[in-house]
Amino acid sequence: METETGSTPSHEVDSNVVESSSRVREKVDPAWKHFSLGADEKGRNTFTCLYCRQTYKGRGINRMKRHLARIKGDIGLCKKVSHDVRYQMVEYLKEFELKKKAEKQRQEEMFSVPSTNSDIQEDEDVQEVFSSGLPKKSVLGKRKGRGPVDNYFAPRTTLGAQPGLKSVFQSKENVRQADMAIARWMYDNCISFNAVNSVYYQRMIDATAAVGPGYKGPSYHAVRVPLLRDQKKEVQLLVDSQRRHWAEVGCTLMADGWTDTRRRSLINFLVYCPRIMVFVKSVDASDIVKSTQNLFKLFDEVVTWVGPKNIVHMVTDNASNYVSAGKLLCEKYKTISWSPCAAHCLNLVLQDMGNMPYVDNLQKRASKVTVFIYNHMALVAWLRNRPGWTDIVRPGATRFATTFLSFGSIHCISMTCKP
């Protein structure tokens, strides 16, 4: 993977003001969606292009824009960028250059005050006062009174200026309308309220605000095909960046088997290390779980992808075919240990306890009590007003845990209803 280094071009940063504004812009710049931010072995930032997969040591997002815009200079040209993205980057760079020129012109106007005869006479008078020991700020303060005032004071619309009363009410109304638009969209599409707790929620709003008025959201096709493909590339780069942590501290490979509503046997593979847990892939193993050898080949394939030297432990279900496949894997890789899933073992224990005659008879009696209570609405309404009420039927993490949760609920209700 190619990495380029070099000195910062003089035309990228013009002044301290432009530097500070550039740092703020980088956090919400639309160009970030075309790159993946990483770090090299020395902790310095690196940028990976999602189109050509080239990695560069970054010194600013504008340099990466020139990479996508295919502008020759201090960075290589992207040969796989689409025409619309290239055109967008060119427009961003043109807008940035115009802002730099405007900022430079504003600073020149700020420090170049037109002089008149009275100003010259005044300068001579003030120069005499200078010799008496007054600070030089008096000169600027005196001349500022005769010069154009707008050159020295920021307008009310700039960031940090004190807003007027009218603009305060307008800002509050605009914020309220924006909040209502977001809330209305969530209500209309039945989006969970927990979605606002996502780490990407505020990032989405910041990115939209950075584009400005007139922004049109992505279409159905864009979200479904190209954007999903780009997001998959970013996630893949994130997973690949974790490999060095697996090599440093080791990791645990977990195979979580489950059955979906279509009765398919699926296995989710996850890699756990102290830094982060990463989802690797999901496999439809409906025809694989029946054979120990096929399961072993599947596990071996995932172990090879993660790296046998990086894995120190593997966890699977406690079914007999999984146990046999785990033992075969340990025989091939002497550095990997295998153990069954503790949650699956507890679930099997609860299953065996439920098959005991005494517990089975108790389950039938509890089922009759539950049906009687829920068939009488007046009784249910009365129980719900009692302190400490909980629903009798509470789905647990597993099918067999639900039975014992119901036992506990019935016991609590019987204790509260005693005189």
Tab-separated table of C-alpha atoms in Angstrom:
chain	number	residue	atom	x	y	z
A	1	MET	CA	0.000	0.000	0.000
A	2	GLU	CA	1.495	3.264	-1.080
A	3	THR	CA	2.380	5.945	1.444
A	4	GLU	CA	3.516	9.422	0.496
A	5	THR	CA	5.298	11.984	2.572
A	6	GLY	CA	6.341	15.538	1.891
A	7	SER	CA	6.265	19.079	3.124
A	8	THR	CA	3.016	20.977	3.522
A	9	PRO	CA	2.284	23.077	0.418
A	10	SER	CA	2.210	26.799	1.006
A	11	HIS	CA	-1.124	27.272	-0.713
A	12	GLU	CA	-2.923	24.866	1.663
A	13	VAL	CA	-2.699	27.007	4.778
A	14	ASP	CA	-2.658	30.750	4.376
A	15	SER	CA	-2.950	32.113	7.893
A	16	ASN	CA	-3.692	31.190	11.500
A	17	VAL	CA	-7.324	32.081	10.970
A	18	VAL	CA	-7.616	29.734	8.024
A	19	GLU	CA	-5.826	26.985	10.011
A	20	SER	CA	-8.311	27.165	12.873
A	21	SER	CA	-11.280	27.186	10.527
A	22	SER	CA	-9.772	24.245	8.628
A	23	ARG	CA	-9.461	22.206	11.833
A	24	VAL	CA	-13.104	22.847	12.642
A	25	ARG	CA	-14.148	22.008	9.089
A	26	GLU	CA	-12.311	18.686	9.126
A	27	LYS	CA	-14.666	17.276	11.742
A	28	VAL	CA	-17.738	17.707	9.528
A	29	ASP	CA	-16.232	18.008	6.049
A	30	PRO	CA	-18.248	15.986	3.495
A	31	ALA	CA	-15.000	14.640	2.026
A	32	TRP	CA	-14.499	12.420	5.097
A	33	LYS	CA	-16.986	9.875	3.749
A	34	HIS	CA	-14.530	9.043	0.953
A	35	PHE	CA	-11.594	8.283	3.280
A	36	SER	CA	-10.856	6.158	6.304
A	37	LEU	CA	-8.819	7.705	9.111
A	38	GLY	CA	-6.123	5.530	10.675
A	39	ALA	CA	-2.723	5.749	12.332
A	40	ASP	CA	0.727	4.426	11.544
A	41	GLU	CA	3.162	2.766	13.932
A	42	LYS	CA	4.286	6.191	15.210
A	43	GLY	CA	0.733	7.324	15.959
A	44	ARG	CA	0.533	9.783	13.062
A	45	ASN	CA	-2.732	10.137	11.156
A	46	THR	CA	-3.116	8.305	7.858
A	47	PHE	CA	-5.838	8.576	5.211
A	48	THR	CA	-6.973	5.570	3.164
A	49	CYS	CA	-8.915	6.232	-0.034
A	50	LEU	CA	-12.016	4.040	-0.283
A	51	TYR	CA	-11.732	3.865	-4.067
A	52	CYS	CA	-8.090	3.091	-4.890
A	53	ARG	CA	-7.188	1.840	-1.349
A	54	GLN	CA	-4.025	3.980	-1.326
A	55	THR	CA	-2.871	5.223	2.085
A	56	TYR	CA	-1.252	8.627	2.616
A	57	LYS	CA	0.152	10.400	5.643
A	58	GLY	CA	-2.329	13.204	6.066
A	59	ARG	CA	-1.748	16.872	6.720
A	60	GLY	CA	-5.218	18.099	5.916
A	61	ILE	CA	-8.409	17.029	4.216
A	62	ASN	CA	-7.834	19.455	1.322
A	63	ARG	CA	-4.800	17.456	0.240
A	64	MET	CA	-6.993	14.368	0.056
A	65	LYS	CA	-9.563	16.324	-1.938
A	66	ARG	CA	-6.876	17.044	-4.516
A	67	HIS	CA	-6.266	13.287	-4.619
A	68	LEU	CA	-9.907	12.649	-5.563
A	69	ALA	CA	-10.079	15.689	-7.847
A	70	ARG	CA	-7.016	14.296	-9.687
A	71	ILE	CA	-5.105	17.571	-9.426
A	72	LYS	CA	-1.401	17.067	-9.965
A	73	GLY	CA	0.943	18.341	-7.297
A	74	ASP	CA	1.776	17.090	-3.815
A	75	ILE	CA	-0.246	13.848	-3.893
A	76	GLY	CA	-0.947	10.951	-6.221
A	77	LEU	CA	-4.062	10.864	-8.378
A	78	CYS	CA	-6.961	8.491	-7.716
A	79	LYS	CA	-7.588	6.396	-10.821
A	80	LYS	CA	-10.789	4.739	-9.609
A	81	VAL	CA	-12.841	7.726	-8.409
A	82	SER	CA	-16.178	8.247	-10.156
A	83	HIS	CA	-16.882	11.314	-12.260
A	84	ASP	CA	-19.482	12.798	-9.908
A	85	VAL	CA	-17.214	12.492	-6.847
A	86	ARG	CA	-14.331	14.048	-8.764
A	87	TYR	CA	-16.526	16.951	-9.853
A	88	GLN	CA	-17.722	17.439	-6.264
A	89	MET	CA	-14.157	17.590	-4.944
A	90	VAL	CA	-13.184	20.139	-7.614
A	91	GLU	CA	-16.091	22.355	-6.531
A	92	TYR	CA	-15.089	22.042	-2.876
A	93	LEU	CA	-11.534	23.130	-3.677
A	94	LYS	CA	-12.772	26.113	-5.709
A	95	GLU	CA	-14.964	27.188	-2.798
A	96	PHE	CA	-12.031	26.838	-0.400
A	97	GLU	CA	-9.797	29.018	-2.591
A	98	LEU	CA	-12.493	31.705	-2.762
A	99	LYS	CA	-12.792	31.693	1.014
A	100	LYS	CA	-9.022	32.071	1.378
A	101	LYS	CA	-8.955	35.019	-1.005
A	102	ALA	CA	-11.854	36.665	0.814
A	103	GLU	CA	-10.139	36.168	4.169
A	104	LYS	CA	-6.868	37.566	2.854
A	105	GLN	CA	-8.623	40.578	1.385
A	106	ARG	CA	-10.473	41.188	4.654
A	107	GLN	CA	-7.237	41.157	6.612
A	108	GLU	CA	-5.586	43.542	4.172
A	109	GLU	CA	-8.498	45.958	4.471
A	110	MET	CA	-8.395	45.673	8.257
A	111	PHE	CA	-4.777	46.813	8.518
A	112	SER	CA	-4.751	49.379	5.675
A	113	VAL	CA	-6.631	52.535	6.802
A	114	PRO	CA	-6.988	55.401	4.293
A	115	SER	CA	-5.189	58.552	5.495
A	116	THR	CA	-6.325	62.209	5.177
A	117	ASN	CA	-4.654	65.514	5.886
A	118	SER	CA	-6.211	65.642	9.306
A	119	ASP	CA	-4.951	62.125	9.976
A	120	ILE	CA	-1.408	63.155	9.033
A	121	GLN	CA	-1.592	66.187	11.278
A	122	GLU	CA	-2.985	64.034	14.035
A	123	ASP	CA	-0.155	61.531	13.599
A	124	GLU	CA	2.366	64.318	14.055
A	125	ASP	CA	0.656	65.430	17.270
A	126	VAL	CA	0.471	61.915	18.568
A	127	GLN	CA	4.107	61.296	17.698
A	128	GLU	CA	5.043	64.029	20.112
A	129	VAL	CA	2.983	62.351	22.787
A	130	PHE	CA	4.747	59.080	22.006
A	131	SER	CA	7.992	60.486	23.150
A	132	SER	CA	6.451	61.121	26.547
A	133	GLY	CA	6.012	57.383	27.114
A	134	LEU	CA	2.418	56.486	26.079
A	135	PRO	CA	2.058	52.996	24.577
A	136	LYS	CA	1.737	52.527	20.852
A	137	LYS	CA	-1.845	51.276	21.237
A	138	SER	CA	-2.917	54.903	21.631
A	139	VAL	CA	-2.029	55.538	17.990
A	140	LEU	CA	-4.252	52.752	16.761
A	141	GLY	CA	-7.031	53.739	19.123
A	142	LYS	CA	-6.919	57.383	17.962
A	143	ARG	CA	-6.726	56.597	14.258
A	144	LYS	CA	-9.511	54.060	14.579
A	145	GLY	CA	-11.874	56.879	15.440
A	146	ARG	CA	-11.150	58.585	12.094
A	147	GLY	CA	-11.029	55.415	9.951
A	148	PRO	CA	-13.812	53.170	8.643
A	149	VAL	CA	-15.418	51.521	11.694
A	150	ASP	CA	-16.654	48.425	9.846
A	151	ASN	CA	-13.088	47.301	9.241
A	152	TYR	CA	-12.448	46.877	12.972
A	153	PHE	CA	-15.710	45.388	14.300
A	154	ALA	CA	-17.209	42.046	13.270
A	155	PRO	CA	-20.811	42.245	12.072
A	156	ARG	CA	-23.567	40.876	14.261
A	157	THR	CA	-23.931	37.784	12.054
A	158	THR	CA	-20.430	36.430	12.737
A	159	LEU	CA	-19.753	33.677	15.244
A	160	GLY	CA	-19.143	35.063	18.722
A	161	ALA	CA	-20.816	38.420	18.104
A	162	GLN	CA	-23.647	39.474	20.404
A	163	PRO	CA	-26.916	38.715	18.563
A	164	GLY	CA	-29.797	41.098	18.393
A	165	LEU	CA	-33.155	40.385	20.026
A	166	LYS	CA	-34.828	39.683	16.690
A	167	SER	CA	-32.140	37.228	15.606
A	168	VAL	CA	-32.402	35.394	18.953
A	169	PHE	CA	-36.105	34.685	18.458
A	170	GLN	CA	-35.525	33.743	14.817
A	171	SER	CA	-32.762	31.306	15.821
A	172	LYS	CA	-34.961	29.641	18.428
A	173	GLU	CA	-37.791	29.278	15.927
A	174	ASN	CA	-35.449	27.821	13.302
A	175	VAL	CA	-34.100	25.301	15.823
A	176	ARG	CA	-37.633	24.331	16.816
A	177	GLN	CA	-38.658	23.829	13.195
A	178	ALA	CA	-35.574	21.668	12.566
A	179	ASP	CA	-36.320	19.581	15.684
A	180	MET	CA	-39.930	19.129	14.595
A	181	ALA	CA	-38.855	18.049	11.106
A	182	ILE	CA	-36.562	15.357	12.539
A	183	ALA	CA	-39.174	14.196	15.059
A	184	ARG	CA	-41.917	14.080	12.392
A	185	TRP	CA	-39.696	11.933	10.165
A	186	MET	CA	-39.065	9.523	13.055
A	187	TYR	CA	-42.758	9.291	13.958
A	188	ASP	CA	-43.809	8.740	10.345
A	189	ASN	CA	-41.363	5.855	9.855
A	190	CYS	CA	-41.803	4.285	13.323
A	191	ILE	CA	-38.132	4.758	14.185
A	192	SER	CA	-37.204	3.797	17.733
A	193	PHE	CA	-36.509	6.669	20.142
A	194	ASN	CA	-33.234	4.957	21.028
A	195	ALA	CA	-31.955	5.917	17.579
A	196	VAL	CA	-31.130	9.404	18.892
A	197	ASN	CA	-28.624	7.798	21.293
A	198	SER	CA	-26.572	6.530	18.373
A	199	VAL	CA	-23.054	7.962	18.100
A	200	TYR	CA	-23.798	8.694	14.436
A	201	TYR	CA	-26.951	10.747	15.132
A	202	GLN	CA	-25.218	14.073	15.843
A	203	ARG	CA	-22.588	13.372	13.193
A	204	MET	CA	-25.363	13.062	10.611
A	205	ILE	CA	-26.851	16.405	11.676
A	206	ASP	CA	-23.435	18.133	11.667
A	207	ALA	CA	-22.636	16.812	8.194
A	208	THR	CA	-25.997	17.999	6.866
A	209	ALA	CA	-25.530	21.444	8.413
A	210	ALA	CA	-22.026	21.686	6.931
A	211	VAL	CA	-23.389	21.260	3.399
A	212	GLY	CA	-25.817	24.135	3.920
A	213	PRO	CA	-29.316	24.924	2.637
A	214	GLY	CA	-30.570	23.094	-0.425
A	215	TYR	CA	-28.990	19.758	0.455
A	216	LYS	CA	-30.915	16.826	-1.002
A	217	GLY	CA	-30.665	13.589	0.927
A	218	PRO	CA	-29.540	10.333	-0.696
A	219	SER	CA	-32.099	8.490	-2.781
A	220	TYR	CA	-33.479	5.018	-2.163
A	221	HIS	CA	-31.042	3.532	-4.681
A	222	ALA	CA	-28.071	5.455	-3.258
A	223	VAL	CA	-28.698	4.179	0.278
A	224	ARG	CA	-29.383	0.661	-0.928
A	225	VAL	CA	-26.440	0.170	-3.323
A	226	PRO	CA	-23.470	2.599	-3.579
A	227	LEU	CA	-23.559	4.024	-0.046
A	228	LEU	CA	-23.991	0.565	1.453
A	229	ARG	CA	-21.039	-0.659	-0.602
A	230	ASP	CA	-18.871	2.262	0.578
A	231	GLN	CA	-19.876	1.683	4.192
A	232	LYS	CA	-18.920	-1.975	3.869
A	233	LYS	CA	-15.461	-0.888	2.682
A	234	GLU	CA	-15.078	1.386	5.713
A	235	VAL	CA	-16.115	-1.388	8.088
A	236	GLN	CA	-13.691	-3.773	6.418
A	237	LEU	CA	-10.881	-1.261	6.888
A	238	LEU	CA	-11.858	-0.928	10.561
A	239	VAL	CA	-11.725	-4.697	11.024
A	240	ASP	CA	-8.358	-4.909	9.275
A	241	SER	CA	-6.982	-2.182	11.557
A	242	GLN	CA	-7.641	-4.397	14.598
A	243	ARG	CA	-5.351	-7.185	13.442
A	244	ARG	CA	-2.263	-5.752	15.119
A	245	HIS	CA	-4.125	-5.683	18.462
A	246	TRP	CA	-5.024	-9.355	17.996
A	247	ALA	CA	-1.351	-10.122	17.440
A	248	GLU	CA	-0.262	-8.129	20.515
A	249	VAL	CA	-2.648	-9.437	23.197
A	250	GLY	CA	-4.355	-12.402	21.534
A	251	CYS	CA	-8.086	-12.882	20.966
A	252	THR	CA	-11.001	-15.268	21.454
A	253	LEU	CA	-12.955	-16.630	18.486
A	254	MET	CA	-16.640	-17.131	19.312
A	255	ALA	CA	-19.103	-19.162	17.212
A	256	ASP	CA	-22.699	-18.322	18.143
A	257	GLY	CA	-25.189	-20.772	16.668
A	258	TRP	CA	-28.883	-19.892	16.463
A	259	THR	CA	-32.038	-20.614	14.456
A	260	ASP	CA	-34.036	-17.895	12.672
A	261	THR	CA	-37.777	-17.724	11.946
A	262	ARG	CA	-37.273	-19.709	8.713
A	263	ARG	CA	-35.731	-22.570	10.693
A	264	ARG	CA	-32.269	-21.991	9.246
A	265	SER	CA	-29.229	-22.869	11.359
A	266	LEU	CA	-26.978	-19.811	11.348
A	267	ILE	CA	-23.559	-19.330	12.943
A	268	ASN	CA	-22.248	-15.867	13.806
A	269	PHE	CA	-18.473	-15.594	14.159
A	270	LEU	CA	-17.091	-12.875	16.442
A	271	VAL	CA	-13.570	-12.014	17.573
A	272	TYR	CA	-13.123	-10.664	21.095
A	273	CYS	CA	-10.074	-8.874	22.462
A	274	PRO	CA	-9.713	-6.414	25.387
A	275	ARG	CA	-9.864	-3.473	22.968
A	276	ILE	CA	-13.040	-4.252	20.993
A	277	MET	CA	-15.274	-7.108	19.845
A	278	VAL	CA	-15.570	-7.452	16.061
A	279	PHE	CA	-18.241	-9.269	14.068
A	280	VAL	CA	-16.528	-11.328	11.336
A	281	LYS	CA	-19.317	-12.961	9.347
A	282	SER	CA	-22.518	-14.989	9.490
A	283	VAL	CA	-22.833	-18.370	7.779
A	284	ASP	CA	-25.925	-20.371	6.840
A	285	ALA	CA	-24.861	-23.722	8.252
A	286	SER	CA	-28.108	-25.635	7.751
A	287	ASP	CA	-26.299	-28.360	5.805
A	288	ILE	CA	-23.001	-28.041	7.689
A	289	VAL	CA	-23.990	-28.578	11.323
A	290	LYS	CA	-25.006	-32.162	10.590
A	291	SER	CA	-21.413	-33.184	9.881
A	292	THR	CA	-18.460	-32.828	12.244
A	293	GLN	CA	-15.972	-32.673	9.383
A	294	ASN	CA	-17.886	-29.873	7.633
A	295	LEU	CA	-18.030	-27.897	10.884
A	296	PHE	CA	-14.305	-28.402	11.365
A	297	LYS	CA	-13.593	-27.109	7.832
A	298	LEU	CA	-15.753	-24.052	8.501
A	299	PHE	CA	-13.981	-23.311	11.803
A	300	ASP	CA	-10.597	-23.860	10.167
A	301	GLU	CA	-11.471	-21.381	7.423
A	302	VAL	CA	-12.365	-18.664	9.946
A	303	VAL	CA	-9.281	-19.413	12.074
A	304	THR	CA	-7.076	-19.061	8.977
A	305	TRP	CA	-8.646	-15.668	8.175
A	306	VAL	CA	-8.162	-14.333	11.718
A	307	GLY	CA	-4.700	-15.876	12.072
A	308	PRO	CA	-3.909	-19.054	14.060
A	309	LYS	CA	-1.137	-17.253	15.967
A	310	ASN	CA	-3.574	-14.540	17.080
A	311	ILE	CA	-6.202	-16.891	18.567
A	312	VAL	CA	-5.691	-18.309	22.054
A	313	HIS	CA	-9.236	-19.477	22.797
A	314	MET	CA	-12.332	-20.634	20.914
A	315	VAL	CA	-15.881	-20.817	22.282
A	316	THR	CA	-18.760	-22.739	20.638
A	317	ASP	CA	-22.059	-24.329	21.592
A	318	ASN	CA	-22.076	-27.477	23.704
A	319	ALA	CA	-23.736	-29.718	21.103
A	320	SER	CA	-21.928	-32.970	20.341
A	321	ASN	CA	-20.989	-32.014	16.772
A	322	TYR	CA	-19.579	-28.681	17.974
A	323	VAL	CA	-17.575	-30.447	20.693
A	324	SER	CA	-16.074	-32.880	18.189
A	325	ALA	CA	-15.223	-30.083	15.728
A	326	GLY	CA	-13.597	-28.074	18.544
A	327	LYS	CA	-11.415	-31.006	19.546
A	328	LEU	CA	-10.283	-31.527	15.945
A	329	LEU	CA	-9.374	-27.866	15.761
A	330	CYS	CA	-7.301	-28.079	18.964
A	331	GLU	CA	-5.450	-31.084	17.553
A	332	LYS	CA	-4.476	-29.125	14.453
A	333	TYR	CA	-3.558	-25.902	16.266
A	334	LYS	CA	-1.768	-26.714	19.536
A	335	THR	CA	-1.862	-23.073	20.714
A	336	ILE	CA	-5.679	-22.841	20.620
A	337	SER	CA	-7.823	-24.040	23.518
A	338	TRP	CA	-11.541	-24.809	23.216
A	339	SER	CA	-14.380	-24.498	25.737
A	340	PRO	CA	-18.177	-24.631	25.516
A	341	CYS	CA	-20.348	-21.550	25.925
A	342	ALA	CA	-21.333	-21.057	29.589
A	343	ALA	CA	-24.737	-19.613	28.674
A	344	HIS	CA	-25.498	-22.638	26.484
A	345	CYS	CA	-24.472	-24.974	29.289
A	346	LEU	CA	-26.808	-23.226	31.729
A	347	ASN	CA	-29.607	-23.448	29.175
A	348	LEU	CA	-29.080	-27.205	28.894
A	349	VAL	CA	-29.106	-27.490	32.700
A	350	LEU	CA	-32.454	-25.668	32.820
A	351	GLN	CA	-33.756	-27.980	30.086
A	352	ASP	CA	-32.790	-31.080	32.062
A	353	MET	CA	-34.357	-29.627	35.227
A	354	GLY	CA	-37.575	-28.946	33.310
A	355	ASN	CA	-37.743	-32.599	32.231
A	356	MET	CA	-37.725	-33.803	35.854
A	357	PRO	CA	-41.186	-35.236	36.823
A	358	TYR	CA	-41.663	-32.906	39.793
A	359	VAL	CA	-40.750	-29.775	37.805
A	360	ASP	CA	-42.809	-30.905	34.818
A	361	ASN	CA	-45.891	-31.349	37.037
A	362	LEU	CA	-45.235	-27.929	38.622
A	363	GLN	CA	-45.014	-26.377	35.162
A	364	LYS	CA	-48.438	-27.760	34.179
A	365	ARG	CA	-50.039	-26.390	37.372
A	366	ALA	CA	-48.396	-22.990	36.874
A	367	SER	CA	-49.695	-22.903	33.317
A	368	LYS	CA	-53.283	-23.411	34.545
A	369	VAL	CA	-52.886	-20.596	37.100
A	370	THR	CA	-51.480	-18.265	34.439
A	371	VAL	CA	-54.335	-18.987	32.013
A	372	PHE	CA	-56.916	-18.439	34.779
A	373	ILE	CA	-55.446	-15.062	35.777
A	374	TYR	CA	-55.118	-13.667	32.258
A	375	ASN	CA	-58.627	-14.825	31.298
A	376	HIS	CA	-60.169	-12.620	34.032
A	377	MET	CA	-59.462	-8.981	33.201
A	378	ALA	CA	-60.854	-7.688	36.502
A	379	LEU	CA	-58.387	-9.881	38.396
A	380	VAL	CA	-55.499	-8.731	36.178
A	381	ALA	CA	-56.454	-5.062	36.725
A	382	TRP	CA	-56.580	-5.610	40.493
A	383	LEU	CA	-53.191	-7.375	40.543
A	384	ARG	CA	-51.573	-4.643	38.503
A	385	ASN	CA	-52.513	-2.110	41.165
A	386	ARG	CA	-50.808	-4.206	43.834
A	387	PRO	CA	-47.281	-3.159	44.882
A	388	GLY	CA	-44.486	-5.178	43.317
A	389	TRP	CA	-46.571	-6.518	40.413
A	390	THR	CA	-44.694	-8.057	37.502
A	391	ASP	CA	-46.074	-9.920	34.496
A	392	ILE	CA	-46.151	-13.659	35.004
A	393	VAL	CA	-45.010	-14.560	31.500
A	394	ARG	CA	-41.709	-12.800	30.837
A	395	PRO	CA	-39.672	-13.992	27.844
A	396	GLY	CA	-36.158	-14.842	28.952
A	397	ALA	CA	-32.904	-15.011	27.080
A	398	THR	CA	-33.621	-18.685	26.321
A	399	ARG	CA	-36.750	-20.795	25.957
A	400	PHE	CA	-36.074	-22.836	29.080
A	401	ALA	CA	-35.258	-19.822	31.248
A	402	THR	CA	-38.763	-18.432	30.600
A	403	THR	CA	-40.351	-21.267	32.599
A	404	PHE	CA	-38.344	-20.556	35.734
A	405	LEU	CA	-38.916	-16.795	35.407
A	406	SER	CA	-42.662	-17.538	35.414
A	407	PHE	CA	-42.232	-19.654	38.546
A	408	GLY	CA	-40.588	-16.707	40.279
A	409	SER	CA	-43.334	-14.281	39.222
A	410	ILE	CA	-46.115	-16.555	40.517
A	411	HIS	CA	-44.288	-16.991	43.813
A	412	CYS	CA	-43.925	-13.198	44.260
A	413	ILE	CA	-47.610	-12.615	43.454
A	414	SER	CA	-48.714	-15.295	45.941
A	415	MET	CA	-46.590	-13.705	48.670
A	416	THR	CA	-48.035	-10.213	48.108
A	417	CYS	CA	-51.617	-11.475	48.032
A	418	LYS	CA	-51.410	-13.184	51.423
A	419	PRO	CA	-53.375	-11.396	54.169
